[in-house]
JSON list of C-alpha atoms in Angstrom, two decimals:
[
{"chain": "F", "resi": 22, "resn": "UNK", "atom": "CA", "xyz": [-37.71, -23.18, 13.23]},
{"chain": "F", "resi": 23, "resn": "UNK", "atom": "CA", "xyz": [-40.16, -23.45, 10.37]},
{"chain": "F", "resi": 24, "resn": "UNK", "atom": "CA", "xyz": [-40.03, -22.53, 6.72]},
{"chain": "F", "resi": 25, "resn": "UNK", "atom": "CA", "xyz": [-39.93, -18.71, 6.83]},
{"chain": "F", "resi": 26, "resn": "UNK", "atom": "CA", "xyz": [-36.99, -16.59, 5.60]},
{"chain": "F", "resi": 27, "resn": "UNK", "atom": "CA", "xyz": [-35.01, -15.29, 8.60]},
{"chain": "F", "resi": 28, "resn": "UNK", "atom": "CA", "xyz": [-32.01, -13.02, 8.98]},
{"chain": "F", "resi": 29, "resn": "UNK", "atom": "CA", "xyz": [-28.97, -14.56, 10.68]},
{"chain": "F", "resi": 30, "resn": "UNK", "atom": "CA", "xyz": [-29.73, -12.46, 13.79]},
{"chain": "F", "resi": 31, "resn": "UNK", "atom": "CA", "xyz": [-33.29, -13.86, 13.82]},
{"chain": "F", "resi": 32, "resn": "UNK", "atom": "CA", "xyz": [-31.90, -17.38, 13.47]},
{"chain": "F", "resi": 33, "resn": "UNK", "atom": "CA", "xyz": [-29.52, -16.85, 16.39]},
{"chain": "F", "resi": 34, "resn": "UNK", "atom": "CA", "xyz": [-32.20, -15.32, 18.62]},
{"chain": "F", "resi": 35, "resn": "UNK", "atom": "CA", "xyz": [-34.62, -18.16, 17.90]},
{"chain": "F", "resi": 36, "resn": "UNK", "atom": "CA", "xyz": [-31.92, -20.80, 18.44]},
{"chain": "F", "resi": 37, "resn": "UNK", "atom": "CA", "xyz": [-30.90, -19.34, 21.80]},
{"chain": "F", "resi": 38, "resn": "UNK", "atom": "CA", "xyz": [-34.55, -19.07, 22.82]},
{"chain": "F", "resi": 39, "resn": "UNK", "atom": "CA", "xyz": [-35.23, -22.65, 21.71]},
{"chain": "F", "resi": 40, "resn": "UNK", "atom": "CA", "xyz": [-32.25, -24.07, 23.62]},
{"chain": "F", "resi": 41, "resn": "UNK", "atom": "CA", "xyz": [-33.10, -22.01, 26.71]},
{"chain": "F", "resi": 42, "resn": "UNK", "atom": "CA", "xyz": [-36.74, -23.15, 26.65]},
{"chain": "F", "resi": 43, "resn": "UNK", "atom": "CA", "xyz": [-35.60, -26.76, 27.06]},
{"chain": "F", "resi": 44, "resn": "UNK", "atom": "CA", "xyz": [-33.67, -25.98, 30.24]},
{"chain": "F", "resi": 45, "resn": "UNK", "atom": "CA", "xyz": [-35.06, -25.53, 33.75]},
{"chain": "F", "resi": 46, "resn": "UNK", "atom": "CA", "xyz": [-36.20, -21.94, 34.45]},
{"chain": "F", "resi": 47, "resn": "UNK", "atom": "CA", "xyz": [-33.46, -21.51, 37.07]},
{"chain": "F", "resi": 48, "resn": "UNK", "atom": "CA", "xyz": [-30.71, -21.72, 34.41]},
{"chain": "F", "resi": 49, "resn": "UNK", "atom": "CA", "xyz": [-29.10, -18.47, 33.27]},
{"chain": "F", "resi": 50, "resn": "UNK", "atom": "CA", "xyz": [-28.57, -17.66, 29.60]},
{"chain": "F", "resi": 51, "resn": "UNK", "atom": "CA", "xyz": [-25.67, -15.26, 29.10]},
{"chain": "F", "resi": 52, "resn": "UNK", "atom": "CA", "xyz": [-24.53, -13.97, 25.70]},
{"chain": "F", "resi": 53, "resn": "UNK", "atom": "CA", "xyz": [-20.77, -13.47, 25.68]},
{"chain": "F", "resi": 54, "resn": "UNK", "atom": "CA", "xyz": [-18.53, -10.99, 23.89]},
{"chain": "F", "resi": 55, "resn": "UNK", "atom": "CA", "xyz": [-18.72, -11.49, 20.12]},
{"chain": "F", "resi": 56, "resn": "UNK", "atom": "CA", "xyz": [-15.05, -10.59, 19.80]},
{"chain": "F", "resi": 57, "resn": "UNK", "atom": "CA", "xyz": [-14.07, -13.94, 21.28]},
{"chain": "F", "resi": 58, "resn": "UNK", "atom": "CA", "xyz": [-12.99, -16.49, 18.77]},
{"chain": "F", "resi": 59, "resn": "UNK", "atom": "CA", "xyz": [-10.56, -19.01, 17.54]},
{"chain": "F", "resi": 60, "resn": "UNK", "atom": "CA", "xyz": [-7.72, -17.73, 15.44]},
{"chain": "F", "resi": 61, "resn": "UNK", "atom": "CA", "xyz": [-9.18, -19.01, 12.19]},
{"chain": "F", "resi": 62, "resn": "UNK", "atom": "CA", "xyz": [-12.92, -18.46, 12.48]},
{"chain": "F", "resi": 63, "resn": "UNK", "atom": "CA", "xyz": [-15.23, -15.73, 13.69]},
{"chain": "F", "resi": 64, "resn": "UNK", "atom": "CA", "xyz": [-18.34, -17.21, 15.30]},
{"chain": "F", "resi": 65, "resn": "UNK", "atom": "CA", "xyz": [-21.75, -15.54, 15.03]},
{"chain": "F", "resi": 66, "resn": "UNK", "atom": "CA", "xyz": [-22.62, -15.79, 18.73]},
{"chain": "F", "resi": 67, "resn": "UNK", "atom": "CA", "xyz": [-21.21, -17.05, 22.01]},
{"chain": "F", "resi": 68, "resn": "UNK", "atom": "CA", "xyz": [-23.70, -18.10, 24.68]},
{"chain": "F", "resi": 69, "resn": "UNK", "atom": "CA", "xyz": [-23.26, -19.63, 28.11]},
{"chain": "F", "resi": 70, "resn": "UNK", "atom": "CA", "xyz": [-26.08, -21.67, 29.65]},
{"chain": "F", "resi": 71, "resn": "UNK", "atom": "CA", "xyz": [-25.47, -22.10, 33.38]},
{"chain": "F", "resi": 72, "resn": "UNK", "atom": "CA", "xyz": [-27.27, -23.99, 36.16]},
{"chain": "F", "resi": 73, "resn": "UNK", "atom": "CA", "xyz": [-27.54, -22.53, 39.67]},
{"chain": "F", "resi": 74, "resn": "UNK", "atom": "CA", "xyz": [-24.87, -25.08, 40.71]},
{"chain": "F", "resi": 75, "resn": "UNK", "atom": "CA", "xyz": [-22.40, -23.41, 38.35]},
{"chain": "F", "resi": 76, "resn": "UNK", "atom": "CA", "xyz": [-22.39, -26.28, 35.87]},
{"chain": "F", "resi": 77, "resn": "UNK", "atom": "CA", "xyz": [-23.35, -25.54, 32.33]},
{"chain": "F", "resi": 78, "resn": "UNK", "atom": "CA", "xyz": [-22.41, -25.46, 28.70]},
{"chain": "F", "resi": 79, "resn": "UNK", "atom": "CA", "xyz": [-20.82, -22.86, 26.48]},
{"chain": "F", "resi": 80, "resn": "UNK", "atom": "CA", "xyz": [-21.91, -22.77, 22.85]},
{"chain": "F", "resi": 81, "resn": "UNK", "atom": "CA", "xyz": [-20.21, -21.13, 19.86]},
{"chain": "F", "resi": 82, "resn": "UNK", "atom": "CA", "xyz": [-23.04, -20.61, 17.37]},
{"chain": "F", "resi": 83, "resn": "UNK", "atom": "CA", "xyz": [-22.79, -20.37, 13.60]},
{"chain": "F", "resi": 84, "resn": "UNK", "atom": "CA", "xyz": [-25.97, -19.13, 11.85]},
{"chain": "F", "resi": 85, "resn": "UNK", "atom": "CA", "xyz": [-26.85, -20.17, 8.31]},
{"chain": "F", "resi": 86, "resn": "UNK", "atom": "CA", "xyz": [-30.05, -19.39, 6.41]},
{"chain": "F", "resi": 87, "resn": "UNK", "atom": "CA", "xyz": [-29.67, -22.81, 4.81]},
{"chain": "F", "resi": 88, "resn": "UNK", "atom": "CA", "xyz": [-27.16, -25.64, 4.86]},
{"chain": "F", "resi": 89, "resn": "UNK", "atom": "CA", "xyz": [-26.58, -28.31, 2.28]},
{"chain": "F", "resi": 90, "resn": "UNK", "atom": "CA", "xyz": [-24.68, -31.51, 3.15]},
{"chain": "F", "resi": 91, "resn": "UNK", "atom": "CA", "xyz": [-21.99, -30.46, 0.66]},
{"chain": "F", "resi": 92, "resn": "UNK", "atom": "CA", "xyz": [-21.42, -27.27, 2.69]},
{"chain": "F", "resi": 93, "resn": "UNK", "atom": "CA", "xyz": [-20.92, -29.04, 6.02]},
{"chain": "F", "resi": 94, "resn": "UNK", "atom": "CA", "xyz": [-17.29, -30.01, 5.34]},
{"chain": "F", "resi": 95, "resn": "UNK", "atom": "CA", "xyz": [-16.49, -26.40, 4.40]},
{"chain": "F", "resi": 96, "resn": "UNK", "atom": "CA", "xyz": [-18.18, -25.14, 7.57]},
{"chain": "F", "resi": 97, "resn": "UNK", "atom": "CA", "xyz": [-16.37, -27.65, 9.79]},
{"chain": "F", "resi": 98, "resn": "UNK", "atom": "CA", "xyz": [-13.03, -26.89, 8.11]},
{"chain": "F", "resi": 99, "resn": "UNK", "atom": "CA", "xyz": [-13.25, -23.26, 9.22]},
{"chain": "F", "resi": 100, "resn": "UNK", "atom": "CA", "xyz": [-12.08, -24.30, 12.67]},
{"chain": "F", "resi": 101, "resn": "UNK", "atom": "CA", "xyz": [-13.22, -25.12, 16.16]},
{"chain": "F", "resi": 102, "resn": "UNK", "atom": "CA", "xyz": [-14.06, -22.79, 19.02]},
{"chain": "F", "resi": 103, "resn": "UNK", "atom": "CA", "xyz": [-11.69, -22.45, 21.95]},
{"chain": "F", "resi": 104, "resn": "UNK", "atom": "CA", "xyz": [-11.45, -25.28, 24.47]},
{"chain": "F", "resi": 105, "resn": "UNK", "atom": "CA", "xyz": [-14.57, -25.53, 26.59]},
{"chain": "F", "resi": 106, "resn": "UNK", "atom": "CA", "xyz": [-16.90, -24.24, 23.87]},
{"chain": "F", "resi": 107, "resn": "UNK", "atom": "CA", "xyz": [-19.07, -26.53, 21.74]},
{"chain": "F", "resi": 108, "resn": "UNK", "atom": "CA", "xyz": [-19.69, -25.67, 18.07]},
{"chain": "F", "resi": 109, "resn": "UNK", "atom": "CA", "xyz": [-23.37, -25.51, 17.10]},
{"chain": "F", "resi": 110, "resn": "UNK", "atom": "CA", "xyz": [-25.01, -24.75, 13.76]},
{"chain": "F", "resi": 111, "resn": "UNK", "atom": "CA", "xyz": [-28.25, -22.75, 13.93]},
{"chain": "F", "resi": 112, "resn": "UNK", "atom": "CA", "xyz": [-30.42, -22.91, 10.82]},
{"chain": "F", "resi": 113, "resn": "UNK", "atom": "CA", "xyz": [-34.16, -22.92, 10.07]},
{"chain": "F", "resi": 114, "resn": "UNK", "atom": "CA", "xyz": [-33.81, -26.49, 8.71]},
{"chain": "F", "resi": 115, "resn": "UNK", "atom": "CA", "xyz": [-30.96, -28.99, 8.83]},
{"chain": "F", "resi": 116, "resn": "UNK", "atom": "CA", "xyz": [-31.64, -32.02, 6.65]},
{"chain": "F", "resi": 117, "resn": "UNK", "atom": "CA", "xyz": [-30.87, -35.53, 7.96]},
{"chain": "F", "resi": 118, "resn": "UNK", "atom": "CA", "xyz": [-27.70, -35.95, 5.86]},
{"chain": "F", "resi": 119, "resn": "UNK", "atom": "CA", "xyz": [-26.28, -32.64, 7.10]},
{"chain": "F", "resi": 120, "resn": "UNK", "atom": "CA", "xyz": [-27.23, -33.55, 10.69]},
{"chain": "F", "resi": 121, "resn": "UNK", "atom": "CA", "xyz": [-25.32, -36.81, 10.41]},
{"chain": "F", "resi": 122, "resn": "UNK", "atom": "CA", "xyz": [-22.23, -35.07, 9.01]},
{"chain": "F", "resi": 123, "resn": "UNK", "atom": "CA", "xyz": [-22.35, -32.43, 11.75]},
{"chain": "F", "resi": 124, "resn": "UNK", "atom": "CA", "xyz": [-22.62, -35.09, 14.49]},
{"chain": "F", "resi": 125, "resn": "UNK", "atom": "CA", "xyz": [-19.68, -37.03, 13.00]},
{"chain": "F", "resi": 126, "resn": "UNK", "atom": "CA", "xyz": [-17.62, -33.81, 13.07]},
{"chain": "F", "resi": 127, "resn": "UNK", "atom": "CA", "xyz": [-18.49, -33.16, 16.73]},
{"chain": "F", "resi": 128, "resn": "UNK", "atom": "CA", "xyz": [-20.92, -30.34, 16.02]},
{"chain": "F", "resi": 129, "resn": "UNK", "atom": "CA", "xyz": [-24.38, -29.78, 17.43]},
{"chain": "F", "resi": 130, "resn": "UNK", "atom": "CA", "xyz": [-27.26, -28.19, 15.60]},
{"chain": "F", "resi": 131, "resn": "UNK", "atom": "CA", "xyz": [-30.55, -26.49, 16.30]},
{"chain": "F", "resi": 132, "resn": "UNK", "atom": "CA", "xyz": [-33.27, -25.99, 13.72]}
]
């Protein structure tokens, strides 16, 4: 996402746009109710990406202006989204060490 200072809303918008741009144009991108959540963590955004066939993926997004590898364990410890939703970190830059830790914890990322 570059090296500019973004608000968390900007980060989320750019992440959703970036993910959507990698999908075929026939896929639908649907933001979901922000009140959804696991019992122990409020997620920044919920987005469903759906193919015309009905298949798709549901992402629970967490926006961070920056992330340090030391912060990944704290982020992951906050909890997981409900079943059927994949946790994804959105940040302007995720360094290789943080990426590795996120993958090992079952998280995705977009930067």
